[in-house]
Coordinates of C-alpha atoms in Angstrom, one line a residue:
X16 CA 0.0 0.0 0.0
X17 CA 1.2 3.2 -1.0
X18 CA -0.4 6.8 -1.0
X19 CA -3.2 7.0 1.5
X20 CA -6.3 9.3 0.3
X21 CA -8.8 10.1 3.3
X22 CA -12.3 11.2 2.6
X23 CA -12.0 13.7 4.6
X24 CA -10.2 16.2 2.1
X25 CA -12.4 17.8 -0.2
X26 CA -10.4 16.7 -3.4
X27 CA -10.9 12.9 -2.8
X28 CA -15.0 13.5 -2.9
X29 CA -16.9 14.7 -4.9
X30 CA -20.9 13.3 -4.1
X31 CA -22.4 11.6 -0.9
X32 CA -25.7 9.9 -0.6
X33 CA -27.2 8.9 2.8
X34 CA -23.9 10.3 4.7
X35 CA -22.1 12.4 6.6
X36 CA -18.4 13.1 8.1
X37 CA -17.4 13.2 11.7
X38 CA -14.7 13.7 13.5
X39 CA -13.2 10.3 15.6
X40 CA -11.9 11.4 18.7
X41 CA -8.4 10.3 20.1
X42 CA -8.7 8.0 23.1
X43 CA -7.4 9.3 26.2
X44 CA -5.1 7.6 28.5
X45 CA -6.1 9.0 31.7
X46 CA -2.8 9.3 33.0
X47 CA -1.3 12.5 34.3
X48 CA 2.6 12.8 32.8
X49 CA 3.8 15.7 34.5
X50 CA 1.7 18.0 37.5
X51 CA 1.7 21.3 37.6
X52 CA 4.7 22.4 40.0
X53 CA 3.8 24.8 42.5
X54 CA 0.9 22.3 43.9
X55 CA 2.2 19.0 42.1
X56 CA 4.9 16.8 43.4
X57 CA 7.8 17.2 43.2
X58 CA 7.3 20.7 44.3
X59 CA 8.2 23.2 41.9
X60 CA 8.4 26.8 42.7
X61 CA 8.9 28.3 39.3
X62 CA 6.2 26.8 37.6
X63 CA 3.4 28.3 39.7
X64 CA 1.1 28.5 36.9
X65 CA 1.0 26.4 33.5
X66 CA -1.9 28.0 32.4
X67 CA -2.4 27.1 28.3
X68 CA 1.4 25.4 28.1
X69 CA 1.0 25.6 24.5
X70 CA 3.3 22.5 24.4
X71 CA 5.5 21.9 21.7
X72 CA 6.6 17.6 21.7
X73 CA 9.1 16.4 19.4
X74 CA 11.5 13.5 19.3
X75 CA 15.2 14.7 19.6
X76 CA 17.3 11.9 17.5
X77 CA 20.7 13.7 18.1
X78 CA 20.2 13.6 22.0
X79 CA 17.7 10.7 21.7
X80 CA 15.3 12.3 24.4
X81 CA 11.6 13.9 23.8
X82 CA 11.4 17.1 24.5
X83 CA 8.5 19.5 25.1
X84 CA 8.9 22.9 25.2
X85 CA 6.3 25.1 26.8
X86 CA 4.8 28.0 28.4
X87 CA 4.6 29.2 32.0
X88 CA 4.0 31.9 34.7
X89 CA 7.0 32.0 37.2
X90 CA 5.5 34.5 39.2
X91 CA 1.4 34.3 39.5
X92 CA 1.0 36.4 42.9
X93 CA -2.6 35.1 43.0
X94 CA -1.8 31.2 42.6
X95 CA 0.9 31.5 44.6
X96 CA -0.8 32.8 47.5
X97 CA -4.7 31.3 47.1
X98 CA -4.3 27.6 48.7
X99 CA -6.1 24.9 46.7
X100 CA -8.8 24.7 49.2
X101 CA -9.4 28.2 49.1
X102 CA -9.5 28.5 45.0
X103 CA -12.5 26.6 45.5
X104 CA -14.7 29.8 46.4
X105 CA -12.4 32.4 45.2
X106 CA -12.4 34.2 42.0
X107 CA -9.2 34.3 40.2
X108 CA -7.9 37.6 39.6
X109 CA -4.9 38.6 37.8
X110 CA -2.8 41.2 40.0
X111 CA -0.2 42.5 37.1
X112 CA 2.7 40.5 39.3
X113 CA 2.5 37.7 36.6
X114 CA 6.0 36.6 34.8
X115 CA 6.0 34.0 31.9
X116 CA 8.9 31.8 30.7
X117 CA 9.5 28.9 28.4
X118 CA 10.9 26.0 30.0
X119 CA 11.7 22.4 28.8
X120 CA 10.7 18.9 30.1
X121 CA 12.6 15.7 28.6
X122 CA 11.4 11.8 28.7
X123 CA 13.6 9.0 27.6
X124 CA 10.6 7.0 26.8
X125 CA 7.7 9.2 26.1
X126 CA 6.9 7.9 29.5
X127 CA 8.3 9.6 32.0
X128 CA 8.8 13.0 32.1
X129 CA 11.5 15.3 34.1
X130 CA 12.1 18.7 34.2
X131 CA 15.8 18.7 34.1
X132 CA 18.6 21.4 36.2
X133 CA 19.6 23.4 33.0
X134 CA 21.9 26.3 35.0
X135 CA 20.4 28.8 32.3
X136 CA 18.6 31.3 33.8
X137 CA 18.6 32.6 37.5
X138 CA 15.3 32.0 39.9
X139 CA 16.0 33.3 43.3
X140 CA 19.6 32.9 43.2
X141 CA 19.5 29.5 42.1
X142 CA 20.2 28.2 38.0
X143 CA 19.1 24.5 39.1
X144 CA 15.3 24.6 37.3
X145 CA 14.6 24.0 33.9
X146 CA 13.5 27.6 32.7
X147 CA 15.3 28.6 29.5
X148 CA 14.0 32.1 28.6
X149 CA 12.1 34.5 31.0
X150 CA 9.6 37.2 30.3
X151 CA 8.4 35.4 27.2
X152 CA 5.6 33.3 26.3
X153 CA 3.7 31.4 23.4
X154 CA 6.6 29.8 22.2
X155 CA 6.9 27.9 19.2
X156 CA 10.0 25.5 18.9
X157 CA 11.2 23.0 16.8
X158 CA 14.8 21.3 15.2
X159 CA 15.2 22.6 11.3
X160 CA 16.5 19.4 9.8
X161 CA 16.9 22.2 6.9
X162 CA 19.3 24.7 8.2
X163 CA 22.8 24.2 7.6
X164 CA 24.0 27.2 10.4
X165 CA 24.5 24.7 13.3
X166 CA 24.2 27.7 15.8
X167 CA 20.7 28.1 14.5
X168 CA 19.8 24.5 14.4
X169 CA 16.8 24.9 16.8
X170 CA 14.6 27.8 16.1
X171 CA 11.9 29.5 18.2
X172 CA 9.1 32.0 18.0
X173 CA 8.1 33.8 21.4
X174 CA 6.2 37.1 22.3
X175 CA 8.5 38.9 24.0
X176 CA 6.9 40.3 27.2
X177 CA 9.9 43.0 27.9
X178 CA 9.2 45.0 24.9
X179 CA 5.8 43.6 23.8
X180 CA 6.9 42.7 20.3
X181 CA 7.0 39.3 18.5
X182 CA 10.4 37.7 18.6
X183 CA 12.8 34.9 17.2
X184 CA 15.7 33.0 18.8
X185 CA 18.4 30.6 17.6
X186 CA 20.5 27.4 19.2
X187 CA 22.5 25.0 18.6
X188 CA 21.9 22.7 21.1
X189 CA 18.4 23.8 22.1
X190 CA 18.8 24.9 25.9
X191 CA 21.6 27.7 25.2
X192 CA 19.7 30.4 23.0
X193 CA 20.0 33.7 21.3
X194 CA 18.7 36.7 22.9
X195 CA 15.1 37.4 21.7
X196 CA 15.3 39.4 18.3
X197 CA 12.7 41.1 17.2
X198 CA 11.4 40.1 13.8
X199 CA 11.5 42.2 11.1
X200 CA 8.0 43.3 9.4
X201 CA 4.1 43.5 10.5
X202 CA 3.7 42.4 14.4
X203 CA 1.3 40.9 15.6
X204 CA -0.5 40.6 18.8
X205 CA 1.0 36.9 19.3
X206 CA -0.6 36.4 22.4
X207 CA -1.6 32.8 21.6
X208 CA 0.8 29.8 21.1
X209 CA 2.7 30.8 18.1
X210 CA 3.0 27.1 16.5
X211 CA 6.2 27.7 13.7
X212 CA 7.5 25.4 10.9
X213 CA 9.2 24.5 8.0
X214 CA 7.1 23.9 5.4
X215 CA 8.5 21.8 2.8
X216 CA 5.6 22.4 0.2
X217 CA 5.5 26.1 0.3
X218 CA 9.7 25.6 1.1
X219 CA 8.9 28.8 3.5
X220 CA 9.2 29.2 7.2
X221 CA 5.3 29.2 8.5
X222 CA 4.1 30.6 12.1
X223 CA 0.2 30.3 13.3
X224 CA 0.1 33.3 15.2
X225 CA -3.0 35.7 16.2
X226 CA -4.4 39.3 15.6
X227 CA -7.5 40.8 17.2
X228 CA -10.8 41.9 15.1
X229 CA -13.4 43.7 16.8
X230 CA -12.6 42.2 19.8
X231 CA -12.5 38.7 18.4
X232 CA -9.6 36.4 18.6
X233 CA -8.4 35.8 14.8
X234 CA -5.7 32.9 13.6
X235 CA -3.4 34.8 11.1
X236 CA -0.5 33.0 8.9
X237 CA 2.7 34.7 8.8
X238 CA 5.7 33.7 6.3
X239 CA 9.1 34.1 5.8
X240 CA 12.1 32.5 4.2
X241 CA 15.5 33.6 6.6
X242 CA 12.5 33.6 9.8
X243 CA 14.1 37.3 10.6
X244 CA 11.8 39.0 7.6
X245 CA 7.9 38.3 8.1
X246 CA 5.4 38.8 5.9
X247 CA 1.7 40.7 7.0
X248 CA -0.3 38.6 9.1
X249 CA -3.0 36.8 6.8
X250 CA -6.2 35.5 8.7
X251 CA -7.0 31.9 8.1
X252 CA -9.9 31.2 10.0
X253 CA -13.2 33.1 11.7
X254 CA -15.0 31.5 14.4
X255 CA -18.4 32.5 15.1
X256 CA -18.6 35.1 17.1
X257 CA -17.7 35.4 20.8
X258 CA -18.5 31.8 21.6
X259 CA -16.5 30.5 19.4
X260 CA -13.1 32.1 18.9
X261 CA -10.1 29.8 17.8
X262 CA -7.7 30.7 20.5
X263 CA -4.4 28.4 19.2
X264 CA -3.7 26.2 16.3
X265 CA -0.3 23.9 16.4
X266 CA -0.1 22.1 12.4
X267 CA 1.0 18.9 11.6
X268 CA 1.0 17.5 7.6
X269 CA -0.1 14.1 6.2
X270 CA -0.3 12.6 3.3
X271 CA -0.1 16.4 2.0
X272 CA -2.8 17.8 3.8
X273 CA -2.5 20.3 6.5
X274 CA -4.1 19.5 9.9
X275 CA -4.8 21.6 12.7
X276 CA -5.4 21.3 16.4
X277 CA -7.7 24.3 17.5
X278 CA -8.4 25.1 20.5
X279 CA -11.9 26.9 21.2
X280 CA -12.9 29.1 23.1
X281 CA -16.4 29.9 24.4
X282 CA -16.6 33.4 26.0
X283 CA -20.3 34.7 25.6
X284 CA -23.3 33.3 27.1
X285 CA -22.1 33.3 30.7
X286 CA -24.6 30.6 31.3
X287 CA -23.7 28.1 29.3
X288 CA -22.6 24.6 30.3
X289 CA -18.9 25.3 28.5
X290 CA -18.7 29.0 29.4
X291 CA -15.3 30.7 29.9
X292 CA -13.9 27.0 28.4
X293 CA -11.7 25.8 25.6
X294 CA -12.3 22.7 23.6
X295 CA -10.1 20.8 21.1
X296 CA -11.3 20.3 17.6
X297 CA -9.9 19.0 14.0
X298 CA -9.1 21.4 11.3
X299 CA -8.3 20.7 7.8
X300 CA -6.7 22.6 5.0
X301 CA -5.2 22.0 1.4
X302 CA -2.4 24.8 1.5
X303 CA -2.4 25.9 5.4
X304 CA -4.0 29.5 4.6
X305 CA -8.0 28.4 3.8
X306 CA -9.1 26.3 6.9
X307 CA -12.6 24.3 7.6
X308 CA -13.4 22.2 10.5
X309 CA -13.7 18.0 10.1
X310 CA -17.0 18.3 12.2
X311 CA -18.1 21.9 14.3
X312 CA -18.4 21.4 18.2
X313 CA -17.2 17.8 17.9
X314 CA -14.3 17.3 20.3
X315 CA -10.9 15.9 18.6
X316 CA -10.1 15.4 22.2
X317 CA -12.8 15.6 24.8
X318 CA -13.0 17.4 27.5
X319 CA -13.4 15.1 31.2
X320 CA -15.9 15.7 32.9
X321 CA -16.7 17.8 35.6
X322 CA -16.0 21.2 37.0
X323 CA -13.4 22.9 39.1
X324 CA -12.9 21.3 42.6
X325 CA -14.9 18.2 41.8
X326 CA -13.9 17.1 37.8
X327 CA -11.2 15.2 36.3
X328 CA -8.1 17.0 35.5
X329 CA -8.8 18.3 31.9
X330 CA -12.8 19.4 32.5
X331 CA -12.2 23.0 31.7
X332 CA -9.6 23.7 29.0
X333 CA -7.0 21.5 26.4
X334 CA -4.3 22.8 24.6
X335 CA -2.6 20.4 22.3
X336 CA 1.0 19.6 20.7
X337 CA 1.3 18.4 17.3
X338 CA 1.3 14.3 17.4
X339 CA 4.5 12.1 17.5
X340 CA 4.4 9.7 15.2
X341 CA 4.6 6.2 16.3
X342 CA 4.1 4.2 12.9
X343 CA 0.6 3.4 12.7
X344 CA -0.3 5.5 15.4
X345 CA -0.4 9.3 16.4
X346 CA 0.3 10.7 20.2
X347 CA -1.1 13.8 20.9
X348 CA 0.3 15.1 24.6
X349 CA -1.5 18.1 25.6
X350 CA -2.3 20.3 28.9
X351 CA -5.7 19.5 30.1
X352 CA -6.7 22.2 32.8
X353 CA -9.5 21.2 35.3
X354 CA -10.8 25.3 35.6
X355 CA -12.3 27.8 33.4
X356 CA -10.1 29.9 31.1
X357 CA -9.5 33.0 33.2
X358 CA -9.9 31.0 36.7
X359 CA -8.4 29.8 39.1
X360 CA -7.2 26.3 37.5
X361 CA -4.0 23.7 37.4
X362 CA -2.9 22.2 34.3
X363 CA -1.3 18.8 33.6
X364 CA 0.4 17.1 30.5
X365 CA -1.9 14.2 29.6
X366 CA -1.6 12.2 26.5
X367 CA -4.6 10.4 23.7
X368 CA -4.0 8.2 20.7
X369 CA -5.6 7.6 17.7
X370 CA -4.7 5.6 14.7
X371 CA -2.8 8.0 11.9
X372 CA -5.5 7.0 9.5
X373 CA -8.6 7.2 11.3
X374 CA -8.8 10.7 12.4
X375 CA -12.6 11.5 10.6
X376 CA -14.6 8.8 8.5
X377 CA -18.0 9.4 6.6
X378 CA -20.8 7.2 9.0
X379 CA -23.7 5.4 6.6
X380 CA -27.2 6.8 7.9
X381 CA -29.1 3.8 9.7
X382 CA -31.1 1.1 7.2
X383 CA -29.8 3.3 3.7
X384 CA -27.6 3.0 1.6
X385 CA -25.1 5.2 2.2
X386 CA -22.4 6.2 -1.6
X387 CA -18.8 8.6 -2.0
X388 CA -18.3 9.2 -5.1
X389 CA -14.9 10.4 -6.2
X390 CA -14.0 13.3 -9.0
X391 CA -12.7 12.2 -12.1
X392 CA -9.4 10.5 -11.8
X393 CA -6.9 8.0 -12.9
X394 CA -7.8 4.0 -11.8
X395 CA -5.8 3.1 -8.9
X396 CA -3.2 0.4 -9.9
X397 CA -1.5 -3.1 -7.9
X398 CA -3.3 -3.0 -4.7
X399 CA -6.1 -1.2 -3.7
X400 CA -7.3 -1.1 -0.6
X401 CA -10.6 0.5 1.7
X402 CA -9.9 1.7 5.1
X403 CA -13.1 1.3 7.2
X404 CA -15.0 -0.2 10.0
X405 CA -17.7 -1.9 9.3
X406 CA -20.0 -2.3 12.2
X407 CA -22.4 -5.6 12.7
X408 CA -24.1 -6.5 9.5
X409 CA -22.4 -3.8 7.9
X410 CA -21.5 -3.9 4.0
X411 CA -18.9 -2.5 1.5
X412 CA -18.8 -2.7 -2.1
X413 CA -16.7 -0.5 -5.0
X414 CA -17.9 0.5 -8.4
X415 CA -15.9 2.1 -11.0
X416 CA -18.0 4.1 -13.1
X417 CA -16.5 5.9 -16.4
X418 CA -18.9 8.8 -15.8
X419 CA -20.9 10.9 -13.0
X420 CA -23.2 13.5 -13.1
X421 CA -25.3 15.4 -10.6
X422 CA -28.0 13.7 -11.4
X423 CA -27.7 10.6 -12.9
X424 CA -26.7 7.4 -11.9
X425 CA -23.0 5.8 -12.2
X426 CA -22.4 3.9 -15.3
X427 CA -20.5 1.2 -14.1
X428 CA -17.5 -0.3 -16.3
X429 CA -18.3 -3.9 -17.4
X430 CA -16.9 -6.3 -14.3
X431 CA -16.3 -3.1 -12.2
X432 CA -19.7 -2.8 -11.2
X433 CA -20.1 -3.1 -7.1
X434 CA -22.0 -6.9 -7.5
X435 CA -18.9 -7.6 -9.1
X436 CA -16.5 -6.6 -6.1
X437 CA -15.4 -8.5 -3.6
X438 CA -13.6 -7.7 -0.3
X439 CA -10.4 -9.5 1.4
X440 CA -9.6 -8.7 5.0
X441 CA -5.9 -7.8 5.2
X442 CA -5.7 -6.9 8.3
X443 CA -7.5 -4.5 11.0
X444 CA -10.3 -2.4 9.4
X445 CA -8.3 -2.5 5.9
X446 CA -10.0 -4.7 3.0
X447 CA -8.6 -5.7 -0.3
X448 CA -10.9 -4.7 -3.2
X449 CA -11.3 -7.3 -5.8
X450 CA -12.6 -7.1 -9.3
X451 CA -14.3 -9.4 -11.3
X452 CA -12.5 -7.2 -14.3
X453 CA -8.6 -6.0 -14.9
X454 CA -7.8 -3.3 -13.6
X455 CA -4.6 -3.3 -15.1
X456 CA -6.7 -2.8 -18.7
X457 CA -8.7 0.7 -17.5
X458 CA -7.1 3.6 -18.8
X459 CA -9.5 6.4 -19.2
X460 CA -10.2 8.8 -16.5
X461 CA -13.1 7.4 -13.7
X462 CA -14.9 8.1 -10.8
X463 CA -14.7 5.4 -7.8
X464 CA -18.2 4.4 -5.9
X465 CA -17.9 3.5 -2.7
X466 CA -21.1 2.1 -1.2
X467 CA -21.7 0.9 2.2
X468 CA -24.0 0.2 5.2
X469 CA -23.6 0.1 8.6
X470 CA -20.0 1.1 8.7
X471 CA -17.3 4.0 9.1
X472 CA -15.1 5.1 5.7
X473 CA -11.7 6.0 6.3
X474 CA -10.0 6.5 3.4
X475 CA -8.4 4.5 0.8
X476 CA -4.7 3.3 -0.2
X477 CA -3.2 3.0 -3.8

């Protein structure tokens, strides 16, 4: 199996019948990877309050170690001095004594995480702590496999909280960096988690940042190619109104689609169930600048359940990292907070899975039958295979029709008609299609038809 083509992605469908796409949600591990400090154990007394993390996770193959970079306050007045017992009744208030940093964690396993003694930066006369740059937050950090500088092998975006102006940094090693320089064209607000790249299919550096319209929190796509000169912030996404604002979006690309991790937040009816919240979902674009949502208000990652004082430890807010990739299957370690937004909350690094091809699947309606039809396109060749779940009693069958309109029915190639498919299990939810014809002998341009009952589509390989 080669090239994967999910349904998901506008370009690989072109009709439904009887059908529509939703989101699968990533199935949480429950465990809690690393507490917040300041109440946590150990005890930390710089990390007093995570907050959002915005947590960039990556593999490190030089020092063989994960690392997760992220964002904290070092000095929160108000969490310092509130105990957890009295948080319960007290309404957070920020006092203006608030300090952020970005500090790193490391795992040798993806396991266990440690915040290691980096001797960087001073916190109360003392360098053993794990806080790499102070008064800065929203960092975005990741390894350029594509830069040849090695003193600028690690890069990083921050807002710079000392002169309030967005900022880059460069290392060699990733701990040691550059002093904060301030990048060069359009700055934006950048008071969000200000996810950066490389993208190889634009062969540009990328950063999701954010800009404010009438009083609305707005994603924006900035661009460069030296990540010194930036170009205008471009918005890529509008939520709908002030219960739905798209507060951070960290990007990862498969199978040459761009996916993003949004985090939403709900800041309007005061009333509501998920007020003063933030929610995960799954966002989908074909060039990183024109973004749709998989399924709206359906949870990529759920929040637990619960509220503060008496719910599980992500109930109120989740922040996500892009996924490691594990082969065949996708970790997503984010911060699950168990308050509202702008409450009194503590945040922890939790972790949820899903397989790398499952993330959304069209679902057949009950007792129809449900149809994708693709656009025009070439016949797949050697194997070709349906990724899908089929359910109890559930059905798939594949037509290849050599035209599709609107409004009339497929016109199915002689022996590629869907009685004259047949299905062979290959392994887990992936099936073998089988013609009664040659494919080998079908050269004109064609439209596949998938049909189906009673099960979940994936996707299909060629």
């Amino acid at each position: 199996m080669k090239e994967f083509n999910p349904f998901l992605f506008a370009p690989n469908v072109r009709f439904t019948e009887n059908t529509h796409l939703r989101v699968c949600q990533a199935k949480k591990d429950n465990k809690i990877y690393l507490e917040e400090g300041l109440t946590g154990t150990p005890h930390v007394q710089w990390e007093q309050r995570i907050d959002n993390g915005y947590p960039n996770v990556f593999y490190d193959s030089e020092y063989k170690e994960y690392r997760m970079y992220y964002s904290v306050f070092i000095r929160d007045d108000s969490h310092r001095e509130t105990s957890l017992e009295d948080r319960k009744n007290t309404v957070y208030r920020e006092t203006g004594t608030r300090e952020s940093a970005i500090l790193l964690a490391v795992s040798k396993d993806g396991e266990t995480w440690e915040r290691p003694n980096l001797g960087v930066c001073d916190y109360g006369g003392n360098r053993d702590n794990n806080i790499l740059i102070r008064c800065a937050h929203g960092a975005g950090v990741f390894r350029d496999e594509h830069e040849t500088d090695a003193e600028r092998k690690y890069k990083m975006v921050i807002h710079n909280d000392r002169n309030h102006h967005m900022a880059v940094c460069f290392s060699a090693d990733g701990i040691h960096w550059s002093d904060p320089c301030d990048w060069i064209g359009c700055d934006p607000a950048g008071d969000t988690h200000n996810y950066a790249w490389f993208d190889e299919k634009v062969g540009k550096y990328r950063v999701i940042t954010r800009i404010w319209t009438d009083n609305q929190r707005i994603p924006a796509l900035c661009e460069s190619d030296d990540f010194l000169h930036w170009s205008d912030p471009c918005e890529v996404y509008r939520g709908d109104g002030i219960d739905d604002q798209l507060y951070s979006m960290p990007v990862f690309i498969k199978d040459g689609i761009y996916y993003g991790l949004g985090s939403f937040f709900h800041g309007g009816e005061r009333n509501a169930e998920d007020f003063d919240c933030v929610d995960l979902e799954l966002l989908v674009s074909g060039n990183g600048k024109n973004w749709n949502r998989v399924e709206r208000k359906a949870p990529f990652i759920e929040r637990g359940k619960g509220h503060y004082g008496n719910g599980e430890a992500d109930c109120g807010c989740i922040y996500s990292s892009a996924p490691l990739d594990d082969g065949d299957e996708y970790r997503f370690f984010y911060f699950g907070g168990n308050g509202q937004h702008t409450n009194f909350r503590e945040t922890s690094l939790m972790c949820a899975k899903i397989h790398r091809d499952e993330l959304a699947a069209y679902v057949s309606e009950k007792g129809k039958l449900s149809r994708i039809i693709t656009p025009m396109r070439d016949m797949p060749k050697d194997e070709f295979c349906v990724r899908a779940k089929l359910h109890e009693n559930g059905n798939i069958r594949v037509g290849v029709s050599e035209f599709f309109t609107i409004h009339k029915q497929p016109q199915y190639l002689n022996g590629f008609s869907p009685c004259e498919c047949t299905l062979e299990e290959m392994s887990e939810n992936v099936y073998r299609v089988k013609f009664k014809g040659d494919i080998s002998t079908v050269c004109d341009k064609i439209c596949l038809v998938f049909e189906f009952t009673d099960a979940e589509m994936f996707g299909f390989y060629e």
